[in-house]
mmCIF file of C-alpha atoms in Angstrom:
data_model
loop_
_atom_site.group_PDB
_atom_site.id
_atom_site.type_symbol
_atom_site.label_atom_id
_atom_site.label_comp_id
_atom_site.label_asym_id
_atom_site.label_seq_id
_atom_site.Cartn_x
_atom_site.Cartn_y
_atom_site.Cartn_z
ATOM 1 C CA MET H 21 56.493 76.728 125.943
ATOM 2 C CA LYS H 22 59.582 75.595 127.822
ATOM 3 C CA LEU H 23 62.097 78.223 128.816
ATOM 4 C CA ALA H 24 64.916 75.683 129.092
ATOM 5 C CA ALA H 25 64.512 74.742 125.436
ATOM 6 C CA SER H 26 65.414 78.268 124.316
ATOM 7 C CA LEU H 27 68.519 78.549 126.525
ATOM 8 C CA PRO H 28 71.922 77.446 125.204
ATOM 9 C CA ALA H 29 73.677 74.438 126.665
ATOM 10 C CA PRO H 30 75.672 75.050 129.873
ATOM 11 C CA HIS H 31 78.971 74.144 128.225
ATOM 12 C CA ILE H 32 78.648 77.192 125.955
ATOM 13 C CA GLY H 33 78.831 79.405 129.040
ATOM 14 C CA PHE H 34 81.897 77.545 130.272
ATOM 15 C CA ILE H 35 83.549 78.040 126.874
ATOM 16 C CA PHE H 36 82.906 81.789 127.053
ATOM 17 C CA LEU H 37 84.181 81.872 130.636
ATOM 18 C CA ALA H 38 87.385 80.025 129.734
ATOM 19 C CA ALA H 39 87.940 82.207 126.649
ATOM 20 C CA SER H 40 87.448 85.358 128.729
ATOM 21 C CA ALA H 41 89.907 84.174 131.376
ATOM 22 C CA LEU H 42 92.455 83.278 128.680
ATOM 23 C CA LEU H 43 92.065 86.659 126.994
ATOM 24 C CA LEU H 44 92.458 88.402 130.354
ATOM 25 C CA ALA H 45 95.616 86.426 131.143
ATOM 26 C CA ILE H 46 97.194 87.052 127.718
ATOM 27 C CA GLY H 47 96.211 90.728 127.752
ATOM 28 C CA THR H 48 97.525 91.249 131.258
ATOM 29 C CA HIS H 49 100.830 89.681 130.311
ATOM 30 C CA ALA H 50 101.057 91.641 127.057
ATOM 31 C CA ILE H 51 100.282 95.002 128.617
ATOM 32 C CA LEU H 52 101.548 94.904 132.185
ATOM 33 C CA PHE H 53 104.071 92.104 132.690
ATOM 34 C CA SER H 54 105.833 92.053 129.315
ATOM 35 C CA ALA H 55 108.161 94.876 130.395
ATOM 36 C CA LEU H 56 109.573 92.623 133.118
ATOM 37 C CA PHE H 57 110.608 89.841 130.728
ATOM 38 C CA PRO H 58 113.320 90.050 128.049
ATOM 39 C CA VAL H 59 112.362 90.442 124.404
ATOM 40 C CA SER H 60 112.444 87.147 122.526
ATOM 41 C CA PRO H 61 115.439 86.740 120.200
ATOM 42 C CA GLY H 62 115.063 87.047 116.439
ATOM 43 C CA GLY H 63 111.722 86.116 115.012
ATOM 44 C CA GLY H 64 112.255 86.384 111.265
ATOM 45 C CA SER H 65 108.674 87.387 110.520
ATOM 46 C CA SER H 66 107.867 88.634 107.045
ATOM 47 C CA ALA H 67 106.032 91.875 106.326
ATOM 48 C CA ALA H 68 102.870 90.053 105.231
ATOM 49 C CA VAL H 69 102.537 87.760 108.249
ATOM 50 C CA ILE H 70 102.955 89.108 111.779
ATOM 51 C CA SER H 71 103.509 86.419 114.360
ATOM 52 C CA VAL H 72 102.070 86.554 117.845
ATOM 53 C CA GLY H 73 105.586 86.716 119.306
ATOM 54 C CA ALA H 74 106.411 89.750 117.180
ATOM 55 C CA LEU H 75 103.211 91.456 118.314
ATOM 56 C CA LEU H 76 103.984 90.740 121.977
ATOM 57 C CA ASP H 77 107.547 91.995 121.486
ATOM 58 C CA ALA H 78 106.244 95.218 119.923
ATOM 59 C CA LEU H 79 103.956 95.721 122.925
ATOM 60 C CA ALA H 80 106.843 95.018 125.305
ATOM 61 C CA CYS H 81 109.077 97.612 123.630
ATOM 62 C CA ASP H 82 106.354 100.263 123.518
ATOM 63 C CA THR H 83 106.454 102.685 126.416
ATOM 64 C CA HIS H 84 103.052 104.369 126.487
ATOM 65 C CA TYR H 85 100.708 103.495 123.605
ATOM 66 C CA LYS H 86 100.059 100.027 125.013
ATOM 67 C CA TYR H 87 98.272 101.685 127.932
ATOM 68 C CA LEU H 88 95.919 103.666 125.684
ATOM 69 C CA GLY H 89 93.293 100.927 125.461
ATOM 70 C CA LEU H 90 93.615 100.070 129.133
ATOM 71 C CA PHE H 91 93.141 103.647 130.321
ATOM 72 C CA SER H 92 90.414 104.390 127.761
ATOM 73 C CA VAL H 93 87.995 102.073 129.569
ATOM 74 C CA PRO H 94 87.600 104.136 132.790
ATOM 75 C CA VAL H 95 87.662 107.409 130.852
ATOM 76 C CA CYS H 96 84.868 106.225 128.560
ATOM 77 C CA ALA H 97 82.904 104.868 131.532
ATOM 78 C CA TYR H 98 83.223 108.248 133.293
ATOM 79 C CA PHE H 99 82.071 110.026 130.138
ATOM 80 C CA VAL H 100 79.032 107.775 129.751
ATOM 81 C CA ILE H 101 78.018 108.164 133.401
ATOM 82 C CA ALA H 102 78.550 111.944 133.367
ATOM 83 C CA ASN H 103 76.605 112.233 130.116
ATOM 84 C CA TRP H 104 73.740 110.174 131.534
ATOM 85 C CA VAL H 105 73.606 112.244 134.761
ATOM 86 C CA GLY H 106 73.690 115.460 132.752
ATOM 87 C CA TRP H 107 70.891 114.210 130.543
ATOM 88 C CA GLN H 108 68.818 113.340 133.622
ATOM 89 C CA PHE H 109 69.352 116.853 135.015
ATOM 90 C CA PHE H 110 68.313 118.318 131.669
ATOM 91 C CA ARG H 111 65.165 116.192 131.420
ATOM 92 C CA ASN H 112 64.071 116.853 135.004
ATOM 93 C CA SER H 113 64.713 120.613 135.062
#
């Protein structure tokens, strides 16, 4: 049984790497740097369809909720680590 036959092609990894870098760049701009740039004029989006520009403008105008997801990551990581350490103390006591 060949191990290489069960692995995906290398270009799949490069696609995931490029998509991750693109998502990081767009997310960083939307959350951190959008406050430095002016809001785009107009837009004319309907209620049923929200354009990407309208979503980025809403994030740029928001003052604190856009940071909720960003700051939830270290808080959740701290909770998981503290819960795991507490569970280890409980099991080994």
